[in-house]
């Protein structure tokens, strides 16, 4: 039996959440909160880019993040607060491109306007 997944985007106070619902046992729902800016960017990317590009873009963002973490946290002798901000920004970029990819490859249900 294969596990099916559905995706839903819900508006929250000050942002959005991507909800993944699985048909299997265990953890049937995962929620990923993100910002209004990420919602706009992921929507634009999903609408304007082919699915294959979005997959490639996600993989490159993940590789860039791994390189940045290596440079900032492993190769450096001293940790600086700016390194934490740089990594946070890279992680948020990865979340944004991943949401765009999910949107382009599934029937993602968006919130209804009131």
C-alpha angles and dihedrals in degrees: 000000000000122000116239124210132202127189131212131179116212130187116235134182102297098351148011140274128214109217120200115194120194127198094217133085126270115039103012096174134043123183125202114189119208141165134268089249091054090049091055094044096046091048092051092047093048092049097045105036132067116248092245090056091051091052091050091045092053092050092049092048090051091049091048090050092051090050092048093050090050092050097044102037110022106032095039120085093205130043119225129192089237088065090059091051092048092052092046090053092049092049091050090050089052091050090050095052091044092054089049089053092049090049093052096048102042141040096263112191112221127206116271118245113243 
